[in-house]
Coordinates of N, CA and C in Angstrom, one line a residue:
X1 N 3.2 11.5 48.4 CA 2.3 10.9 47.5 C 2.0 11.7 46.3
X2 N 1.5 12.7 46.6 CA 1.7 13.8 45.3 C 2.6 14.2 44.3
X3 N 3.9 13.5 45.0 CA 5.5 14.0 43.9 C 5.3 12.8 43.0
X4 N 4.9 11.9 43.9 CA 4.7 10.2 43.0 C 4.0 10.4 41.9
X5 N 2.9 10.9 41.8 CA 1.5 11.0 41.3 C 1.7 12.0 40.0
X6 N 2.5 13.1 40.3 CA 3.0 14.4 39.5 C 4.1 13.7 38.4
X7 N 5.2 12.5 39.5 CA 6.1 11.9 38.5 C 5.6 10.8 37.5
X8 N 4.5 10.2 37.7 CA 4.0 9.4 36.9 C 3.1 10.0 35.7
X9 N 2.5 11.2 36.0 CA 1.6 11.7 35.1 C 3.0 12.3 34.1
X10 N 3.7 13.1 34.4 CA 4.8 13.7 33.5 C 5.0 12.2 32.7
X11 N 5.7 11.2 33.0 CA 6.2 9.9 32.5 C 5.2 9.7 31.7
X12 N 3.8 9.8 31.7 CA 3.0 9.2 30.9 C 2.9 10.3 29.9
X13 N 2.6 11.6 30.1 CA 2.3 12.8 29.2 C 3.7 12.6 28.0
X14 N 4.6 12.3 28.6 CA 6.2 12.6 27.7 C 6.1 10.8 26.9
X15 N 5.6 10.2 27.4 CA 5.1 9.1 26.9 C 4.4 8.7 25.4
X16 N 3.5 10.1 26.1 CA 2.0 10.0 24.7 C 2.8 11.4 24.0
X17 N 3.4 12.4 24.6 CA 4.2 12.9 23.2 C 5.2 12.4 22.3
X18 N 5.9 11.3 22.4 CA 6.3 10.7 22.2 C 5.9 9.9 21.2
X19 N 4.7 9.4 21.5 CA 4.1 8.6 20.6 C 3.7 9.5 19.2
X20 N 3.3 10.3 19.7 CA 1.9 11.4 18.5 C 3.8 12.2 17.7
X21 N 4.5 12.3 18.3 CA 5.8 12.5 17.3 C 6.3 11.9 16.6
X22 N 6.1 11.0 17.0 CA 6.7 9.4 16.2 C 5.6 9.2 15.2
X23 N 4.2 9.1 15.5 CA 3.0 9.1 14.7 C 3.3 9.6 12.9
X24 N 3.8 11.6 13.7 CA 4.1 12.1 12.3 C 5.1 11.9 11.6
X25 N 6.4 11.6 12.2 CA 7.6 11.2 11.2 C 8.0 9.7 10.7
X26 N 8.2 9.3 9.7 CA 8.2 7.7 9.2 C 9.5 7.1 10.2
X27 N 10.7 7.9 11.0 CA 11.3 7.3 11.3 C 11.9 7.8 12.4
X28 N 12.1 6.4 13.8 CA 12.4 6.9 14.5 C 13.4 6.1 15.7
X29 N 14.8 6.4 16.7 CA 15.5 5.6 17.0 C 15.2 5.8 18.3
X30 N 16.2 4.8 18.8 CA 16.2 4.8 20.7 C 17.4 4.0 21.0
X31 N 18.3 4.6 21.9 CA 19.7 3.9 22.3 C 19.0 3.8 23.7
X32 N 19.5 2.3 24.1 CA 19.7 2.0 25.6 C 21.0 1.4 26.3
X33 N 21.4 1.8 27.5 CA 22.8 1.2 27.3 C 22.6 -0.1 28.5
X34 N 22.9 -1.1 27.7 CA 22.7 -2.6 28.6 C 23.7 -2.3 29.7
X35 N 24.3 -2.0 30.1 CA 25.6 -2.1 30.9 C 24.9 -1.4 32.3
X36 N 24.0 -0.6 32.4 CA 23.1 0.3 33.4 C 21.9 -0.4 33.1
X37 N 21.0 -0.6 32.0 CA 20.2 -1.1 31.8 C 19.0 0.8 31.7
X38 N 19.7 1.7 31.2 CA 19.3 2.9 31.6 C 19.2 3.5 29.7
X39 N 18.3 4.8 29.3 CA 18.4 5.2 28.4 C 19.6 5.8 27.5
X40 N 20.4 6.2 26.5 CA 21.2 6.9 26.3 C 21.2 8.5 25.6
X41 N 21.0 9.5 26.6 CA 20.9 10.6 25.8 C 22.0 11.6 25.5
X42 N 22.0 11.9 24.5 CA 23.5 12.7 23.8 C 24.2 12.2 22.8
X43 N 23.2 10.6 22.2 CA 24.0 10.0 21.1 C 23.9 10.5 20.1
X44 N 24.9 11.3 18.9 CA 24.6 12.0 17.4 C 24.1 10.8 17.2
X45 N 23.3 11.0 15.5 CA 22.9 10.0 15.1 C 22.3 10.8 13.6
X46 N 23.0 9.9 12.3 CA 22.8 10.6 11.0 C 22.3 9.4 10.0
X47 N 21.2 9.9 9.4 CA 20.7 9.1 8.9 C 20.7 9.7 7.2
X48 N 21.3 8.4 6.3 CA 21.8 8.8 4.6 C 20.3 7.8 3.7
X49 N 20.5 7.9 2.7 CA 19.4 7.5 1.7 C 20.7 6.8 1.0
X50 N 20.7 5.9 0.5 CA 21.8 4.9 -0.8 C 21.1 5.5 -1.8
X51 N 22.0 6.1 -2.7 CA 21.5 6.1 -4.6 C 22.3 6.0 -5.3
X52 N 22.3 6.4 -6.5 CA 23.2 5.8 -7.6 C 24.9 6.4 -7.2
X53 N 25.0 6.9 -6.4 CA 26.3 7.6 -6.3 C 26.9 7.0 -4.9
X54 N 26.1 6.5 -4.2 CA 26.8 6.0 -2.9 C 25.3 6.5 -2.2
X55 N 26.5 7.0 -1.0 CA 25.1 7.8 0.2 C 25.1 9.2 0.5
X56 N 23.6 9.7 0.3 CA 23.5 10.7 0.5 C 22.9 11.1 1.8
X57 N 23.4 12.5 2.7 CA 22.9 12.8 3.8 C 21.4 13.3 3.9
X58 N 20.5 12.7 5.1 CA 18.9 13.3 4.9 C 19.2 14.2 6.4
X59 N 19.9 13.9 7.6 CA 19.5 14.5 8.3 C 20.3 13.8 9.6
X60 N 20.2 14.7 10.9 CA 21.2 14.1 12.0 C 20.2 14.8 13.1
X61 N 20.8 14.0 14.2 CA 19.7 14.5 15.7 C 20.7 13.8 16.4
X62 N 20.2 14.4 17.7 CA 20.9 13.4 19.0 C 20.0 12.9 20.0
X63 N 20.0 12.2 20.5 CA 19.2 11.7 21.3 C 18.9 12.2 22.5
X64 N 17.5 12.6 22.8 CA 17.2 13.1 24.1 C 17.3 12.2 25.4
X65 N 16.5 12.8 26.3 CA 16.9 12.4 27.6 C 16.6 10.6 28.0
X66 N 15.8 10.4 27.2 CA 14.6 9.0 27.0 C 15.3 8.1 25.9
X67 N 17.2 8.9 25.4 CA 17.5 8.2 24.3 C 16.9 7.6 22.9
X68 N 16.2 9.1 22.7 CA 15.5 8.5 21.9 C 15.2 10.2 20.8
X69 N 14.8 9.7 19.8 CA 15.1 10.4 19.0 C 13.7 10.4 17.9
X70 N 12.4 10.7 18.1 CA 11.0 10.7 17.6 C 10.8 10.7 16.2
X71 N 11.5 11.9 15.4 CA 11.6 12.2 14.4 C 12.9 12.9 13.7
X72 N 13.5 11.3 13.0 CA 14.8 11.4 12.4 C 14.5 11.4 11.1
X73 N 13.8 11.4 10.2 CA 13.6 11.9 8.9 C 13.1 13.3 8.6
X74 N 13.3 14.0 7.5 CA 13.3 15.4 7.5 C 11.7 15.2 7.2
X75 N 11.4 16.6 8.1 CA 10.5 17.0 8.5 C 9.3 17.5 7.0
X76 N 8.4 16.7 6.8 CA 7.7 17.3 5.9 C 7.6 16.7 5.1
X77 N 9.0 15.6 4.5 CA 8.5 14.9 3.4 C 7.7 13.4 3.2
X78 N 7.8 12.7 2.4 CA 7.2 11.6 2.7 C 8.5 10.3 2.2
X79 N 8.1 9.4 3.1 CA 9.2 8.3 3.0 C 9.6 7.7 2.0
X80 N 10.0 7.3 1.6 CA 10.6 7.0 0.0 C 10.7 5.3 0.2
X81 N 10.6 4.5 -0.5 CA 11.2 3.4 -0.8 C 12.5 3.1 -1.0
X82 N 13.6 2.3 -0.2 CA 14.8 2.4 -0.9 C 15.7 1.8 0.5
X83 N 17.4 2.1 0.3 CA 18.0 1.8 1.5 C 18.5 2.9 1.8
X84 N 18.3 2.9 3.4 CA 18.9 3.8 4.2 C 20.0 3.1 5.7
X85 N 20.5 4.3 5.9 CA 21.6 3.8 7.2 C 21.5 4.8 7.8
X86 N 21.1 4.2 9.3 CA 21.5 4.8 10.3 C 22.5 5.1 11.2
X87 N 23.7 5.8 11.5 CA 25.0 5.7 12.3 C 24.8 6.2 13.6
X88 N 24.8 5.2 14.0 CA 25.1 5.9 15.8 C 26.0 6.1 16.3
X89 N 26.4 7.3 17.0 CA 28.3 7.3 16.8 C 28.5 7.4 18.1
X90 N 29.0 6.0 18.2 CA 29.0 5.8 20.1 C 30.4 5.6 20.5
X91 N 31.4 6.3 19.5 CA 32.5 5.9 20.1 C 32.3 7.7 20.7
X92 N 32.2 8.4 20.2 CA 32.1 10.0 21.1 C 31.2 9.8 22.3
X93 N 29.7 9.0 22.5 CA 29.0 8.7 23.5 C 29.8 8.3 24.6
X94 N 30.6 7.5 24.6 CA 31.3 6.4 25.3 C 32.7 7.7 26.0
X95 N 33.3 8.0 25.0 CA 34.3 8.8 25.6 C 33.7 10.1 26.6
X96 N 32.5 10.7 26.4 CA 32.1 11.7 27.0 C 31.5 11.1 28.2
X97 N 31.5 9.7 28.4 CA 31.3 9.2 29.7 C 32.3 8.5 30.3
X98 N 33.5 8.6 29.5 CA 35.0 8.4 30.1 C 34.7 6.5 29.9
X99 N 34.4 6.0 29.3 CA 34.4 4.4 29.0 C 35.1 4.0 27.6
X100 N 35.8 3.1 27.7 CA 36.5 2.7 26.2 C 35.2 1.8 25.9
X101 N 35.0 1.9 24.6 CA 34.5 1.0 23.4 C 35.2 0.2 22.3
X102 N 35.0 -0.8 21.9 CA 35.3 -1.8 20.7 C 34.9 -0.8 19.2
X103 N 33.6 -0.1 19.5 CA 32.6 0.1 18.5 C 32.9 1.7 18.6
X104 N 33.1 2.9 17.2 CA 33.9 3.8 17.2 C 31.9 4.7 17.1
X105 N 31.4 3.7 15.9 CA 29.8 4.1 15.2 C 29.8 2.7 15.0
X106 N 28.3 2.6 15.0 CA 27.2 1.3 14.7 C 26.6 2.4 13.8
X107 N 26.6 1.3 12.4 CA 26.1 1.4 10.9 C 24.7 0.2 11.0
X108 N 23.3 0.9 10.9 CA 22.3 0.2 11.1 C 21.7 0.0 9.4
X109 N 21.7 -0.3 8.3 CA 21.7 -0.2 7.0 C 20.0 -1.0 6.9
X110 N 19.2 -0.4 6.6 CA 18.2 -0.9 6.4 C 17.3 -0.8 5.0
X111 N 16.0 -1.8 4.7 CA 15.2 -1.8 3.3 C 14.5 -0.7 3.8
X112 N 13.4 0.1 3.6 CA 12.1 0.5 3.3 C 11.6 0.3 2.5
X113 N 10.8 -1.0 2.6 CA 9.9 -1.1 1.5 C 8.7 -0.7 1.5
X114 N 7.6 0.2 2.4 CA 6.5 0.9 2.2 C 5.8 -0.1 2.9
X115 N 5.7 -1.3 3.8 CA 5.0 -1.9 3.9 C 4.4 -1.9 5.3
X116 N 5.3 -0.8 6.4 CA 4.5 -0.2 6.9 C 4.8 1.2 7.3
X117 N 3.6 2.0 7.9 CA 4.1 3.4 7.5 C 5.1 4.4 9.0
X118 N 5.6 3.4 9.5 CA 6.5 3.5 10.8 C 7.5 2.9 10.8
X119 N 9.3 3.4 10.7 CA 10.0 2.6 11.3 C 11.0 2.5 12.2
X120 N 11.0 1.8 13.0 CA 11.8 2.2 14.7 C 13.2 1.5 14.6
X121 N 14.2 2.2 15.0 CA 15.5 1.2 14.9 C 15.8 1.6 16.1
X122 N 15.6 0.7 17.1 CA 16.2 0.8 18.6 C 17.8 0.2 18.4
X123 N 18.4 0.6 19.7 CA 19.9 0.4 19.4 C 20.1 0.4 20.9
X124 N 20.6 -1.6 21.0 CA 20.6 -2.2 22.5 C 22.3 -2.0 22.7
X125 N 22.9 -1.3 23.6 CA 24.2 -0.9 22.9 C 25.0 -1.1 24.4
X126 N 26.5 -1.6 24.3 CA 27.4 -2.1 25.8 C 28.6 -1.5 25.1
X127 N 29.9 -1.8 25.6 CA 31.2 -1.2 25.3 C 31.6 -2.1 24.2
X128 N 31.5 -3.5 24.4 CA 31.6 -4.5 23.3 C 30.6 -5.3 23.0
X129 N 29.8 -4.9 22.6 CA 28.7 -5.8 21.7 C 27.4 -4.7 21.3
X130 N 26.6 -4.7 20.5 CA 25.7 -4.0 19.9 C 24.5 -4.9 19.9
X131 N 23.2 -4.8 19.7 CA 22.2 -5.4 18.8 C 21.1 -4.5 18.5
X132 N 20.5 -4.8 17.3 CA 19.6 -3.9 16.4 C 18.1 -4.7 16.2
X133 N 17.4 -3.9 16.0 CA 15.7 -4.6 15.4 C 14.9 -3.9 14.6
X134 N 14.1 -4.0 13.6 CA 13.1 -3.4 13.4 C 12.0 -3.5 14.9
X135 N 11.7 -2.0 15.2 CA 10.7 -2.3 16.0 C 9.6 -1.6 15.7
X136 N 8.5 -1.0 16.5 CA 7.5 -0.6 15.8 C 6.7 0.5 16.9

């Protein structure tokens, strides 16, 4: 009963850190893999700014154990208005778990328009099929 009690309190603590991380950075992802129905941790993931030149790099992470990745914008600044894209490169995910994929990277291209001050791009992800959301 105690290991129960110890695993739930951890689950909740990494829960609310989680949150208060996400709190301070404007942007933040999460891969789950439908096929287990389970987290995905070890996914790279690089996120560009669009400007007058094409795309420029802001920053890359991989996703932890919770598949999930708190604070993917560089650290310090403040969010910009504009388009950005997220890549999640699940064709290296997929191989390092010995499974073929359709999908090499999922290109998530999104607005920021300032209108709120958090944005979550979960990433529902199988060998052949993807789906995306703003979440919050």
């Amino acid at each position: 009963m105690n290991t129960l009690k110890t695993l739930f309190a951890g689950a909740v603590l990494s829960a609310l850190s989680s949150a208060v991380l996400a709190a301070g950075n404007p942007l933040s992802v999460h891969v789950l893999n439908l096929q287990d129905g389970l987290p995905s941790p070890g996914v790279s993931v690089t996120l560009e700014k669009q400007g007058g030149e094409g795309w420029s790099k802001l920053n890359t992470g991989t996703t932890n154990e919770q598949g999930r990745i708190t604070a993917l914008y560089p650290e310090g600044k403040a969010l910009e208005k504009g388009t950005y894209r997220v890549t999640f490169k699940t064709g290296e995910w997929f191989k390092k778990h010995q499974a073929a994929t359709f999908f090499p990277e999922v290109p998530v291209i999104f607005e920021a328009d300032g209108s709120v001050p958090h944005y979550h791009i979960p990433l529902l992800l199988s060998p052949y099929g993807f789906s995306t959301y703003r979440g919050n």
